[in-house]
Each structure stands twice: as structure tokens, then as C-alpha cells.
XYZ file of C-alpha atoms in Angstrom:
763
model
C 106.625 104.877 130.434
C 110.588 104.675 129.600
C 109.592 102.516 126.836
C 110.382 101.973 123.242
C 107.672 101.892 121.079
C 105.941 103.294 124.007
C 106.754 99.770 124.749
C 104.675 99.063 128.059
C 101.870 100.812 126.586
C 101.568 99.719 123.261
C 100.861 95.680 120.963
C 103.907 94.537 121.874
C 103.347 92.796 125.034
C 103.116 88.894 125.782
C 100.272 86.606 127.098
C 98.908 85.987 129.885
C 96.851 82.816 130.750
C 93.728 81.784 129.206
C 91.204 79.870 130.722
C 88.954 78.174 129.103
C 90.684 78.628 125.554
C 89.823 77.335 122.241
C 87.014 76.784 119.805
C 82.943 76.839 120.670
C 80.693 75.364 118.104
C 77.015 76.427 116.316
C 75.028 74.378 115.528
C 72.189 74.392 112.689
C 70.313 77.531 113.106
C 66.801 77.762 112.137
C 64.806 79.964 109.274
C 64.978 83.741 110.521
C 67.031 82.632 113.799
C 68.856 85.246 115.364
C 72.156 85.752 117.673
C 69.507 86.518 120.511
C 66.590 83.739 119.636
C 69.701 81.029 119.702
C 71.315 81.881 122.492
C 67.722 81.583 124.491
C 67.482 78.599 122.464
C 69.915 76.356 124.189
C 69.707 77.914 127.501
C 66.770 78.825 127.649
C 68.080 82.533 128.747
C 70.602 84.951 127.506
C 73.736 83.978 128.848
C 77.030 86.960 127.816
C 79.271 84.372 127.365
C 78.165 82.156 124.744
C 76.879 86.008 123.269
C 80.156 86.706 123.079
C 80.956 83.380 121.948
C 78.810 83.154 118.809
C 80.120 86.587 117.860
C 83.436 85.336 118.198
C 83.190 82.736 115.799
C 81.461 85.189 113.406
C 85.101 86.102 112.746
C 87.433 84.727 110.309
C 89.569 82.637 111.629
C 92.967 83.963 114.137
C 95.077 82.553 116.449
C 94.032 84.996 118.698
C 90.415 84.610 118.392
C 91.082 81.187 119.517
C 93.796 81.721 122.515
C 90.055 82.904 124.565
C 87.326 80.486 123.511
C 85.377 82.925 121.242
C 86.738 80.823 117.524
C 84.986 78.819 115.538
C 85.107 75.248 115.641
C 85.213 74.735 111.929
C 83.600 76.961 109.129
C 80.413 75.227 109.678
C 80.521 76.550 112.502
C 80.629 79.996 111.690
C 77.992 79.869 108.668
C 75.653 79.236 110.935
C 77.435 82.475 113.190
C 77.325 84.639 110.563
C 73.978 83.887 109.222
C 72.901 84.348 112.810
C 74.503 87.841 113.331
C 72.622 88.248 110.123
C 70.110 87.807 111.350
C 70.310 90.362 114.673
C 68.790 93.222 114.644
C 71.067 96.821 114.987
C 68.905 97.953 117.861
C 69.533 94.523 119.208
C 73.226 94.124 119.567
C 73.238 98.008 121.095
C 70.969 97.031 123.544
C 73.264 94.545 124.545
C 76.891 95.018 124.722
C 79.839 92.582 124.729
C 81.728 94.737 127.328
C 79.842 97.271 129.134
C 82.504 100.214 131.157
C 82.852 103.049 131.153
C 85.178 102.605 127.254
C 81.369 100.912 126.346
C 79.424 104.035 128.098
C 81.123 106.941 126.473
C 80.136 104.992 122.529
C 76.922 105.076 123.638
C 77.392 108.572 124.313
C 78.525 109.544 121.453
C 76.780 107.564 119.091
C 74.607 109.836 117.532
C 71.083 109.071 118.707
C 69.037 111.404 115.847
C 71.409 108.726 112.889
C 70.747 105.772 115.219
C 66.964 106.017 115.202
C 67.264 105.750 111.453
C 68.185 102.223 111.483
C 67.921 101.026 114.728
C 65.084 97.815 113.092
C 67.685 96.998 110.265
C 69.114 93.960 110.611
C 72.647 93.616 110.565
C 72.407 91.784 106.747
C 70.352 94.710 105.923
C 72.892 97.056 106.895
C 75.800 94.760 104.933
C 73.768 94.870 102.239
C 72.992 98.936 102.781
C 77.050 99.438 102.984
C 77.607 97.544 99.747
C 74.925 100.021 97.784
C 74.437 103.235 98.977
C 76.175 106.002 98.330
C 79.260 107.466 100.546
C 76.430 110.487 101.779
C 73.969 108.267 102.008
C 76.498 106.460 104.086
C 77.419 109.332 106.407
C 73.877 110.444 106.258
C 73.584 106.883 109.269
C 77.320 105.717 109.866
C 77.639 108.043 112.744
C 74.388 106.357 114.591
C 76.522 103.136 114.765
C 77.603 101.775 117.664
C 80.834 100.093 117.839
C 80.158 96.550 118.569
C 77.781 97.250 115.636
C 80.716 98.087 113.624
C 82.699 96.026 114.774
C 80.331 93.076 113.452
C 79.666 94.085 110.037
C 82.822 93.103 108.375
C 82.163 89.583 110.093
C 79.376 89.004 107.029
C 81.527 90.674 104.031
C 84.613 89.236 102.063
C 87.489 90.550 101.026
C 86.586 92.222 97.672
C 83.347 93.387 99.508
C 86.159 95.350 102.522
C 87.293 96.615 99.551
C 84.155 97.406 98.158
C 83.109 99.412 101.195
C 86.466 101.104 102.260
C 86.441 102.192 98.197
C 83.280 104.584 99.572
C 84.145 106.278 102.512
C 87.269 109.142 102.295
C 87.657 110.387 105.524
C 89.376 113.784 105.466
C 91.687 116.008 107.834
C 90.983 119.668 108.385
C 92.510 121.909 105.699
C 94.291 118.282 103.709
C 93.990 116.024 101.402
C 94.889 114.299 103.685
C 91.978 110.696 103.418
C 90.031 111.729 100.034
C 89.813 109.534 97.255
C 93.238 109.209 95.485
C 95.410 110.250 98.461
C 97.488 108.094 100.602
C 100.240 109.748 102.446
C 103.315 108.737 104.610
C 104.189 108.576 108.514
C 108.017 108.487 108.353
C 109.548 106.598 111.308
C 112.660 107.745 111.536
C 114.071 105.277 114.910
C 116.981 105.328 115.942
C 118.855 102.828 118.642
C 120.395 105.346 120.810
C 117.510 108.339 120.552
C 120.244 110.061 118.582
C 119.145 113.489 117.180
C 120.927 112.684 114.154
C 119.977 109.272 113.370
C 116.234 110.631 113.248
C 116.558 113.911 111.347
C 118.856 112.230 108.179
C 115.716 109.869 107.856
C 113.268 112.121 107.847
C 116.006 114.109 104.922
C 115.744 110.558 103.340
C 111.749 110.129 103.535
C 112.171 113.497 101.460
C 114.545 112.517 98.764
C 112.371 110.277 98.275
C 108.922 112.266 98.148
C 107.441 110.442 100.856
C 105.639 111.678 104.232
C 103.216 113.804 104.550
C 100.931 114.003 108.403
C 103.526 113.024 110.692
C 106.816 112.557 110.943
C 106.596 110.191 114.140
C 109.773 108.462 115.950
C 109.324 105.808 118.833
C 111.951 106.479 121.527
C 114.139 103.929 123.333
C 114.417 106.243 125.706
C 111.201 108.107 127.739
C 112.800 110.167 130.265
C 112.037 113.572 129.216
C 115.182 115.322 128.796
C 115.588 112.745 125.959
C 111.977 113.000 124.607
C 113.036 117.688 123.870
C 115.749 116.469 122.461
C 114.395 114.779 119.741
C 111.569 116.551 119.725
C 113.103 119.819 119.248
C 115.412 117.668 116.623
C 112.198 117.249 114.602
C 110.835 120.746 115.003
C 113.793 121.986 113.919
C 113.207 120.397 110.742
C 110.160 121.267 109.702
C 110.414 124.822 110.803
C 113.680 125.518 109.103
C 111.610 123.844 106.030
C 108.585 126.118 106.495
C 106.216 123.417 107.488
C 104.576 124.240 110.352
C 102.141 124.078 108.746
C 101.442 121.061 107.048
C 103.555 118.171 108.992
C 103.859 117.705 112.528
C 106.126 115.621 114.499
C 106.258 113.620 117.305
C 107.686 111.428 120.026
C 106.112 108.063 120.988
C 106.348 108.406 124.326
C 103.576 107.357 126.560
C 100.828 110.919 126.454
C 101.782 111.723 130.473
C 105.933 112.721 128.681
C 104.865 113.955 125.928
C 102.840 116.695 128.061
C 105.842 116.758 130.592
C 107.992 117.846 127.624
C 105.574 120.486 126.725
C 105.686 121.909 130.323
C 109.589 122.026 130.153
C 110.315 123.393 127.082
C 107.040 125.267 125.284
C 106.008 124.863 122.053
C 107.636 121.783 121.444
C 105.303 119.430 120.782
C 103.415 119.156 117.933
C 100.714 116.493 117.986
C 100.511 114.745 120.884
C 100.389 110.083 120.635
C 99.068 107.347 122.472
C 98.031 103.968 122.137
C 95.005 102.276 122.618
C 92.745 99.415 123.995
C 89.500 98.559 124.005
C 88.363 97.823 127.318
C 89.469 99.616 130.312
C 90.779 97.500 131.410
C 93.679 96.989 129.273
C 93.592 100.527 128.604
C 95.109 101.001 133.099
C 97.416 98.351 131.350
C 98.717 101.301 129.317
C 97.945 103.647 131.800
C 94.984 105.896 130.604
C 91.622 105.745 131.312
C 88.817 107.289 129.229
C 88.887 110.757 131.776
C 92.373 111.403 131.017
C 92.409 110.882 126.858
C 88.906 113.237 126.780
C 91.165 116.100 128.622
C 93.967 115.847 126.343
C 92.221 115.913 124.036
C 89.849 119.714 125.769
C 94.092 120.511 126.411
C 94.430 121.041 122.265
C 91.893 123.769 122.314
C 92.625 125.911 119.659
C 95.797 123.655 118.045
C 95.799 122.877 114.686
C 97.286 118.788 115.752
C 95.575 117.674 117.764
C 96.068 113.907 118.863
C 97.462 111.019 117.254
C 96.410 107.496 118.307
C 97.220 104.116 117.713
C 95.396 100.591 117.822
C 96.328 97.425 116.907
C 94.039 93.823 117.282
C 94.919 91.414 120.012
C 96.974 93.627 122.023
C 93.357 93.053 125.135
C 94.165 89.494 125.132
C 97.534 89.364 124.306
C 97.345 92.051 127.699
C 95.015 89.079 129.191
C 92.265 91.040 129.373
C 90.102 90.617 126.690
C 87.153 89.740 129.088
C 85.198 87.394 126.433
C 85.312 89.988 123.557
C 86.762 88.968 120.347
C 89.592 90.907 118.840
C 87.232 92.569 115.735
C 85.328 94.080 117.619
C 87.546 95.262 120.451
C 89.863 97.021 117.409
C 86.301 98.979 116.730
C 85.395 99.206 120.120
C 89.052 101.567 119.804
C 87.682 103.658 116.925
C 84.711 104.277 119.247
C 86.841 105.877 121.804
C 88.626 107.790 118.969
C 85.589 109.949 117.565
C 84.555 110.529 121.105
C 87.750 112.622 121.678
C 87.320 113.638 117.637
C 83.654 115.071 118.534
C 85.496 117.001 121.300
C 87.911 118.407 119.872
C 85.475 119.431 117.261
C 84.048 121.636 120.622
C 87.024 122.984 121.635
C 89.000 123.994 117.681
C 85.525 124.227 115.653
C 88.001 125.347 112.922
C 88.993 121.438 112.790
C 92.268 119.477 114.983
C 94.320 116.890 113.406
C 93.217 113.564 114.676
C 93.793 110.318 113.027
C 94.673 106.093 114.230
C 97.281 104.270 112.628
C 96.306 100.499 113.357
C 99.423 98.144 114.033
C 98.389 95.522 112.209
C 100.748 92.252 113.416
C 102.968 93.937 115.358
C 102.772 91.466 118.184
C 103.065 88.051 116.558
C 102.171 84.394 115.863
C 99.726 84.086 119.282
C 97.517 86.778 117.245
C 98.044 85.510 113.576
C 100.552 83.825 111.724
C 99.428 84.522 107.808
C 99.875 86.625 105.125
C 96.384 86.153 104.506
C 95.177 86.870 108.462
C 97.058 90.473 107.699
C 95.459 91.400 105.022
C 91.753 90.502 106.156
C 93.005 91.920 109.882
C 93.561 95.281 107.389
C 90.813 95.361 105.400
C 88.996 95.060 108.456
C 90.211 97.696 109.879
C 90.193 100.091 106.564
C 86.099 99.427 107.152
C 85.601 100.080 110.731
C 87.984 102.709 111.001
C 85.801 104.218 108.264
C 82.680 103.563 109.259
C 83.868 105.531 112.351
C 84.812 109.256 110.320
C 88.570 108.179 111.147
C 91.599 109.084 109.047
C 92.894 105.728 109.600
C 96.439 104.407 108.258
C 98.069 101.132 108.583
C 101.264 99.582 110.093
C 100.834 96.806 106.849
C 103.870 95.214 109.359
C 105.618 91.635 109.897
C 107.760 90.658 113.332
C 110.173 88.769 113.012
C 108.630 85.335 115.093
C 106.419 85.833 112.406
C 106.348 83.312 109.072
C 106.366 86.262 107.129
C 108.568 87.055 104.584
C 110.097 90.725 103.154
C 107.854 89.144 99.531
C 105.236 88.727 101.167
C 104.992 92.165 102.454
C 104.716 93.526 99.077
C 101.885 91.154 98.337
C 100.000 91.764 101.822
C 100.430 96.194 100.073
C 99.170 95.205 96.978
C 95.903 93.163 98.398
C 94.960 96.454 100.650
C 95.587 99.098 98.917
C 93.127 98.583 97.003
C 90.327 99.928 99.848
C 92.386 103.297 99.923
C 93.831 103.605 103.450
C 94.518 107.236 104.539
C 98.454 106.627 105.301
C 101.298 103.619 106.018
C 104.601 103.794 108.552
C 107.104 104.358 105.841
C 110.868 103.230 107.511
C 114.277 103.888 104.936
C 114.380 99.986 104.087
C 111.565 97.519 105.249
C 113.219 96.643 108.489
C 112.919 98.938 111.469
C 116.564 99.580 112.943
C 115.156 100.085 115.853
C 111.972 97.940 116.961
C 113.699 95.205 114.575
C 110.664 94.126 112.580
C 109.368 94.515 108.538
C 107.175 97.099 107.497
C 107.086 99.951 104.672
C 110.285 101.492 102.842
C 109.965 104.901 101.797
C 110.894 102.985 98.517
C 107.386 100.729 99.617
C 105.575 104.398 98.926
C 107.173 105.211 95.654
C 105.957 101.495 94.190
C 102.712 101.461 95.350
C 101.880 104.923 94.477
C 102.725 104.048 91.253
C 100.831 101.497 90.387
C 97.376 102.592 91.746
C 97.721 105.785 91.326
C 97.382 107.632 94.538
C 98.235 110.876 95.666
C 100.613 113.112 98.648
C 99.016 115.372 100.219
C 99.179 118.511 97.724
C 100.803 120.736 100.375
C 103.220 118.289 100.924
C 104.680 117.580 97.259
C 104.527 121.412 96.814
C 107.330 121.360 99.078
C 108.736 118.118 97.637
C 109.201 120.947 94.040
C 110.162 123.167 95.842
C 112.982 121.697 97.264
C 113.327 119.785 93.854
C 112.659 116.509 94.656
C 109.778 117.083 91.939
C 109.838 118.504 88.738
C 107.195 120.987 87.677
C 105.465 118.074 85.833
C 105.521 115.811 88.911
C 107.673 114.072 87.374
C 111.319 112.798 89.983
C 114.545 114.970 89.529
C 117.922 113.854 89.108
C 117.765 114.724 93.911
C 115.313 112.034 93.747
C 116.973 109.026 96.580
C 119.510 112.019 97.646
C 119.443 112.228 101.273
C 122.175 114.838 101.197
C 120.500 116.791 98.403
C 118.137 117.729 100.938
C 120.087 117.917 104.006
C 122.181 120.586 101.234
C 118.936 121.994 100.979
C 117.758 122.305 104.702
C 121.579 124.298 105.112
C 120.450 126.490 102.726
C 117.178 127.202 104.296
C 118.876 128.332 107.430
C 121.517 131.003 105.931
C 123.728 128.314 105.289
C 126.609 130.114 102.924
C 128.924 127.289 102.332
C 130.094 126.158 98.902
C 128.224 123.227 97.281
C 131.244 121.021 98.063
C 132.035 121.889 101.380
C 128.407 121.143 102.526
C 127.975 118.058 101.103
C 131.255 116.672 102.316
C 129.821 118.116 105.853
C 126.590 115.843 105.105
C 128.532 112.541 103.852
C 129.950 112.301 107.379
C 127.176 112.633 109.291
C 125.281 109.804 107.029
C 128.756 107.984 107.637
C 128.485 108.587 111.942
C 124.942 107.092 110.835
C 125.010 104.270 109.236
C 128.083 103.536 111.599
C 125.460 103.276 114.770
C 123.180 100.577 112.698
C 120.504 103.160 111.897
C 120.828 102.183 107.176
C 120.116 105.788 105.175
C 118.493 104.766 101.837
C 120.488 106.366 99.135
C 119.246 106.233 95.219
C 118.310 102.738 93.486
C 118.146 99.255 91.963
C 116.717 98.566 88.471
C 113.714 99.967 88.873
C 112.860 103.309 91.288
C 111.568 101.418 93.040
C 114.200 98.912 94.678
C 116.778 99.392 96.959
C 120.265 99.759 95.743
C 121.948 96.534 95.825
C 124.016 96.315 99.083
C 121.083 98.051 101.436
C 119.067 95.352 99.322
C 121.839 92.683 100.449
C 122.049 93.951 104.277
C 118.549 93.669 104.655
C 117.862 90.466 104.233
C 121.147 89.620 105.668
C 120.023 91.387 108.259
C 116.427 89.085 108.456
C 118.081 85.272 108.407
C 120.805 86.904 111.275
C 116.551 87.358 113.201
C 115.596 83.972 112.564
C 119.278 82.803 113.483
C 118.830 84.617 116.359
C 114.779 83.714 117.052
C 115.463 79.804 117.538
C 119.256 80.086 119.826
C 119.242 78.787 123.184
C 120.960 79.864 126.291
C 124.252 77.522 125.849
C 125.304 75.500 129.006
C 129.403 77.098 128.528
C 127.125 80.367 128.781
C 125.341 79.971 131.460
C 128.223 78.818 133.669
C 129.541 82.404 133.489
C 126.929 83.925 134.923
C 127.713 84.646 138.934
C 125.064 84.191 141.650
C 123.558 81.888 139.024
C 120.039 80.797 139.586
C 118.725 78.112 136.963
C 115.222 78.681 136.001
C 112.531 77.725 133.716
C 109.196 78.521 132.308
C 106.609 75.800 130.804
C 107.632 76.564 127.427
C 108.958 73.040 126.342
C 110.856 73.563 123.890
C 111.908 77.382 121.280
C 108.400 76.638 118.695
C 106.299 76.292 121.612
C 107.543 79.539 122.841
C 106.986 81.405 120.194
C 103.464 79.903 119.170
C 102.804 79.846 122.244
C 103.244 83.068 124.997
C 101.614 82.172 128.001
C 103.251 79.094 128.837
C 107.203 81.814 128.742
C 105.213 83.474 131.391
C 103.975 80.800 132.857
C 107.111 79.305 135.909
C 107.516 75.511 136.393
C 106.774 73.610 138.590
C 110.582 73.127 139.731
C 110.854 76.258 139.367
C 108.450 77.663 141.805
C 110.607 75.112 144.168
C 114.127 76.800 144.212
C 112.788 80.369 144.528
C 110.498 79.450 146.610
C 113.457 77.870 149.119
C 115.149 80.961 147.700
C 112.522 83.363 149.888
C 112.846 81.322 152.966
C 116.618 81.590 152.670
C 115.684 85.508 153.520
C 113.788 84.671 156.412
C 111.740 88.249 157.255
C 114.356 90.609 155.252
C 114.512 90.014 151.733
C 117.010 91.573 150.272
C 115.579 95.265 148.237
C 116.072 93.680 144.484
C 116.378 90.343 142.550
C 118.069 90.921 138.690
C 116.598 88.640 136.734
C 118.153 87.689 132.955
C 116.133 86.076 129.980
C 116.542 84.762 126.548
C 113.627 85.828 125.453
C 113.053 86.014 121.045
C 116.894 86.586 121.507
C 119.219 84.886 123.058
C 122.360 86.301 121.305
C 121.645 89.489 122.751
C 121.775 88.218 126.047
C 125.304 85.967 125.017
C 126.537 88.015 122.548
C 130.666 89.098 124.196
C 130.035 92.511 125.755
C 126.838 93.068 126.247
C 125.679 91.109 129.622
C 128.320 91.750 131.641
C 129.017 95.527 132.294
C 125.937 96.516 132.365
C 125.365 93.339 135.553
C 128.379 94.593 136.660
C 128.126 98.486 136.712
C 123.959 98.160 136.965
C 125.510 96.472 140.421
C 128.127 99.107 141.667
C 126.093 101.503 141.304
C 122.702 100.195 142.992
C 126.309 99.767 145.836
C 126.657 103.105 146.048
C 122.998 104.224 146.405
C 122.689 102.245 149.397
C 120.515 99.841 147.463
C 121.241 96.316 148.747
C 120.451 93.873 146.025
C 120.659 89.723 146.065
C 123.853 88.921 145.252
C 122.782 85.583 142.958
C 121.141 86.063 139.254
C 118.524 84.416 138.356
C 118.381 83.050 134.894
C 115.457 81.661 133.113
C 115.550 79.491 130.064
C 111.860 81.063 127.728
C 111.433 84.087 130.038
C 108.305 86.673 129.296
C 108.716 89.681 130.187
C 105.548 88.610 132.628
C 107.387 85.903 134.052
C 109.950 88.349 136.083
C 106.428 89.441 137.606
C 105.421 86.174 138.770
C 108.783 85.966 139.995
C 108.587 88.715 141.995
C 105.300 88.196 143.741
C 107.033 84.722 144.945
C 109.725 86.878 146.044
C 108.642 89.673 148.144
C 105.207 87.624 149.140
C 106.237 88.051 152.784
C 107.767 91.857 152.334
C 106.851 94.812 154.010
C 103.929 95.795 152.870
C 105.205 99.770 153.268
C 108.815 98.920 151.751
C 109.497 99.213 148.252
C 110.914 96.180 146.774
C 111.869 95.608 142.973
C 112.932 93.134 139.662
C 114.854 94.173 137.502
C 115.020 91.877 134.527
C 117.133 91.498 131.271
C 115.526 90.234 128.524
C 116.483 89.437 124.919
C 114.542 91.445 122.485
C 113.877 92.584 118.751
C 115.552 89.863 116.294
C 116.538 91.731 113.522
C 118.740 94.873 113.698
C 122.559 93.928 113.935
C 122.535 95.404 117.023
C 121.558 91.717 118.978
C 119.749 94.880 121.670
C 118.675 93.468 124.949
C 116.468 95.709 127.539
C 115.863 95.353 130.737
C 112.264 95.855 132.328
C 112.045 97.529 135.979
C 109.597 96.399 138.340
C 109.325 98.358 141.761
C 106.753 98.930 144.432
C 106.043 98.863 147.624
C 105.203 95.178 149.825
C 102.282 94.968 149.759
C 101.202 95.454 146.022
C 103.902 92.419 145.557
C 101.659 90.569 147.372
C 98.656 91.588 145.872
C 100.199 89.487 142.902
C 98.444 92.183 140.914
C 101.963 93.140 138.826
C 101.377 94.013 135.270
C 103.363 96.471 133.236
C 101.240 99.253 133.810
C 103.586 99.439 137.131
C 106.963 99.128 134.779
C 109.249 101.012 133.341
C 112.027 99.751 130.551
C 115.439 100.813 129.597
C 115.602 99.104 125.266
C 117.966 98.504 123.072
C 121.386 97.969 125.098
C 123.921 96.117 123.559
C 127.747 97.103 122.644
C 126.532 99.013 119.269
C 123.656 99.905 120.039
C 122.909 102.028 123.971
C 126.288 101.004 125.804
C 125.208 98.783 128.777
C 126.850 100.879 131.385
C 124.952 103.798 130.245
C 121.932 101.903 130.629
C 122.604 101.426 133.974
C 123.125 104.854 134.739
C 119.961 105.264 133.389
C 118.418 102.459 135.843
C 119.751 103.378 138.670
C 118.647 106.967 137.177
C 114.260 106.146 136.717
C 114.858 103.715 139.803
C 115.734 106.556 142.408
C 112.418 108.781 140.269
C 109.684 105.998 140.845
C 111.061 105.534 144.597
C 110.589 108.995 145.020
C 107.530 109.636 143.212
C 106.862 106.756 145.592
C 104.813 105.157 143.044
C 105.103 103.638 140.129
C 103.475 105.939 136.960
C 102.314 109.072 136.414
C 99.032 110.351 136.722
C 98.007 113.244 134.919
C 95.501 114.574 133.982
C 93.308 112.336 135.943
C 94.072 108.377 137.310
């Protein structure tokens, strides 16, 4: 996909306008009345929209449900909706899907009929009581008979405490491990680099090992998802795993689009271990991610006989932010993703009877305040998702995280972790500090893992803990040694494992030089600790606070008149966002062009006559106007990309459209207007430069590249599924001139293939 964090196939998209967004009121409920009799009483017949609204109104409040008009108007409505749901039979929910599509049909096909028959006549209230009072064995005797809609509805009836009780009952263990077992809590090491530099990635792995953290997967989010770049990182991770003799203990993964990972494995056999993909809860949203049910099932079949299967990432809100929730609330759609995962797990079990690893990482909080704003909502989301994931039989992990445009502080995240951990998720994300150096969001640090293991008595997977003993981070009594928190020591052990005969001092000197280079590229490495062993060292702790504060400043920065005047051939326009607060709180406002902007673009289009240029450059402030305005950022990229396109014989507009309060989809809308009358069989493209990810030292921006034939622009259906991305562009990250060269390469690949998107294993 050419996207950081699978960015166009991920959970950081922005919202489309949703007609009729708002809340619903549910009036008085008659004794014994269920959802369906209530709807019939109001309408005289079944009404699918009202059905979706009543089910959504039973949720705890989150902004995302209100955005698609399925949120409760008030607490009385919420209580009434829950009363109706509690009286509703499981079979009735099963027979009335909230949305029927290929994914729903897959869920029906993979729901155990014999187990379903045992419980189909229960009400949802009875199911809730059963889950809270029955044993794990009793629950596992029926839970595969629960459809994803049913599983997505039962947590609506539960308090946070009850969700924790349920989480403490069900444990789904990865084959041949203790991950997912009671009392175990693992880690996905997330060694992200602003430049995909293999040394940045590898040294963060050494750093994680120094804190005895990491056991389920080493998974890095790429900036550049070209085959060559992904392969370089895959090879570096494979080398670490192989050198330490961990091939059967921990897999590695580069979180590019699944098709790219397959191409890497074909070009460089054996370099890919587990395979990653983001999943959505509707066919329409999965199309945005460039996947289908059939494609993912085929990938599962292709893992025949392999220990490491697939790794999925999900998150509440991805569908509505992509404008394809189809009227269904976030929680049920999240459950449908787990139903998708359960079905894939069944296919893996068929092709690998000895057991193949499949796990899911719920990225709660990665989208932003349009989904939910507060730390309390973040905790609620995590507890819901743990319960739903476990009821689907999945090893479910969490990214307890916050984007920097949410009102969640560094201290708040510690509080959230403490509220969630009693439900015993299988694993958490693990970073050198809470601040991801590439994605620019807050998550769980290596030190947080140490603290949580100490506080809650959690263990690391036995095989990996034995490794930490072997390299001298943990002693025979399960205590940390003096090498704890020292990535240089881990590097020394790595060199010894490779047969290096140099002195310890020589290896340490080389390692220190590499660490300095890594940190100069903007990747912090945690060493040592503060007052407590789970505290960052004071200098690094202060830096993290400074980055957090800078993120808030960057978020509220605006393009200045002086800067706008420096942009050559500038055509300034605005979206409907009234101000920065409106832009941040209501993403759709930043995707919709103002009437004045539309008039400007119409004049621009008309001036071209019937032969518009092949390309148009658009520049937006995005979430970080500083990324655009900083010296040495925009101008070098613009100059180089225009020079390269001219050399390649690709004529583009000599004007630069500059959007205030612009989001990614604003670029699509601009292209649809400008190319409305273009030759239907000729390629036209928009290169959208947008400030992103406040929270890193880089003030980086990204270039969204959308190239399609005129017919596609005329149909006005341009979206993320045909867009590729060059991200983390800054003078201190991916150099602007290098990013320009990468942009041209991507454009050539798109035109050469005749389409914007890969369709491996089915379309």
C-alpha cells in the first residue's frame, strides 16, 4: 500500500459526511417487550434502520455512535434500549442481522450449529447471567454457537466490572505456548522507525529484550511499503530471531498490506514469518482496505503446515471514519471483525492440524476524538473488546493508546492500563517510550510492561522468559540482573551468538556508536531507569513530556499569511471547518470543500478546457501545519517532484492548491472536481501533501498519491483503496528529495500496472 501502519488500510482514516448524524430516543418499554415487538409497536412492521438504532442506543456513550445516528439521546434511552435487548432472544438476533453482506454470510457459515441449538431460545439477559455465573468449560461449550452480532450485543448489558469478570474467565491459548493463558500477559514489540532504517528497528528490539519484554510478535509499521523496503526490514528482523535461536519462539512481521508481504515472500523466500492485515467489519470498509473475505481466506489456506499464521489488527470506529458503517454501531462492527478472525482461525486449523498462530490486536484509541474522547471511554472500549475477542475464541491483545489530538495525557494512560489489566488481555504493544517515534501517538512502553507485570503478577511466555535468562537479563530466581535496561548488553550477546571474537569493550564501543546514530535519527532508546525500575531515566522522561507538549502546539498551529505567500503558484482555498477546534472535533468538516473553494476549482477546471493536466499538487495543513511550514520541508519536495515529473514527460498544473483545514479526502474531492471532464481512458492524478502525526521530533508530512483514469474521477468514488502513500517526510526523517523520487517511482508503478491497487488472491 505504500503506507505507514498500513495507513490507508488502517485505523487512522478520516470521516465522510454522514447524513442524519445524531441521537435516537427510545421511549417507555412495556413489560417483557423485546427489540422486535417494540419496533412493531412503533412502526407496525419491522424497520431495519430503527433496529440498528435501538441496538446502537444500548451502547455506553461514544462519539462515534452519535456520528451515524445510533447513539442514545440520554441515559433513559440507554436504559430502555438495554431492557429491550435483554428481553430479546438469541435466535431472533441470529435471524435478523444488523447488516447482511459477505462477511455476515461467512460468520453464519462458521457459527457452530450444534452449539447454537443449545442456546438459541435464551434471551440476551439469560445469556449475560450465564456468562457471569458459568465456568469456563461451560462457556466454551456454547460460545462457538454465538454469532458475532450476539457477541457484540451482550457486553452492552454489562458494567465494566462484569466485563472484567468475564475477561477473567475465558482464556484462549496460542498453540504450543502459554500466551493467552491465565496469569500471562505478553508484548508485541513495535520497533518503528521514521525512515525504516534497519538499525533503528533492530536496536529497538535489543532495547525491548533488555527489559525482558516481547514474546508474541516483533511487528514494525513501515513508512515505505515497497517490496524492497519491506524486505530489508523483514531480513533484519529475521536475522535477530535466527541469531538468538528463536525461530520457533517468536515471529516477526512488517505491517504492510498483506499483498505486499506476499510479494516479499515470493521475491525473498523465507523472509516473512507471520502475515499481517487490518480488518474491518463490513465488506465496504474491507474494500477500502483492498481486501475481501475470499482474499483473506485464501491467504489462510496458503499458510498450510506453517507454525505462524496470520496477525490481524482491528479497532472500534474504522468503518464510520471511512463512511461505510452502513448504520451499524461500532461495537457490533468490532465483533464482526472478530467473527472474521474466528473464521480464518478455522481455516488455519484445517490446513495446520498441529496448530497455527492467529492473534488479534485491537487498536483502541488510534483514530481520535471523533470515535471517543475521554480516558473513561478508552477503558470501556478495551474491556468490551477483550470480552468480545475472548468469546470468539481469540487470543486478543490491545493497543491501549491515544492520538495526540485526544484529551488523554501520559498519566491518563497509566490509569487506563490499571483499569484494563484485570480483564487479562493476551498482550499489549511495547515501545521504548510511550511515544511512538514514527506514528506520533501514545501507547505502552517497555517500562509499563515491567510495572504491570509487577503489579498484577503477569508472566511472559515461558519459552521467551527462558531466553531472557539465557542472555542474562533475568537470573535463575526470576529477578532482573544488573544487565536490565541495557541494550548494549543485548547487542553484546547478539554478537557473541554470531561468533564474534572481539573484546567486550570493542563490541560495546561499536554498539554505542550505532545507538547514537539511531537516536540522532529521532528514535529514542530507553536505557536504565529512574527511581523505580519501571520509570524512564529522568532525561528521557523529560524529553517525552517535551514531545507531548510540542504535539499540542503543533496540533493547534495554523498556516500563516506569510507562509502562504511563499508557495509558488498558490491557489488558497478552505474546507467547511470553521476553525481548528471544529476541524479536530468534526473530521467531516475538513473533508468537505467550502462553497467558495468549489467556485475557485470550477474556474480552474474551466480554464483548462477539455485537456486538463495529468496531475495536480494539493497541499493541506492537516493535523500539523508546522510540518508544512518548517524550513527545509515543503520547498525541496515541491521543487524535486516537479523536476522529476517534467523529466518523465508528465505535464502537471503549474498551480499549487493550498487547503486550510484540509484532510486526506479533501484531496479526492478536489481531483473529482478538476477531472470531471477528463478523458475517461487517460490517467489523471492528485499528489496531496499533508501535515501529519504531531508528537514526533520530525514535524513530518506525507504525500498521498492518487492516480486513476478519468472515468473513475468522473464517477466521484475515489477513496483510500486506490491511494498510495509516502510518509514521514521531513529534513530529519525521510529527506524531501528522496521522498520525491519515491513518489515518482510509485506513480510509474501505478501507471505501469494500469490500475491503482494489487488484487492478489482474488478481488
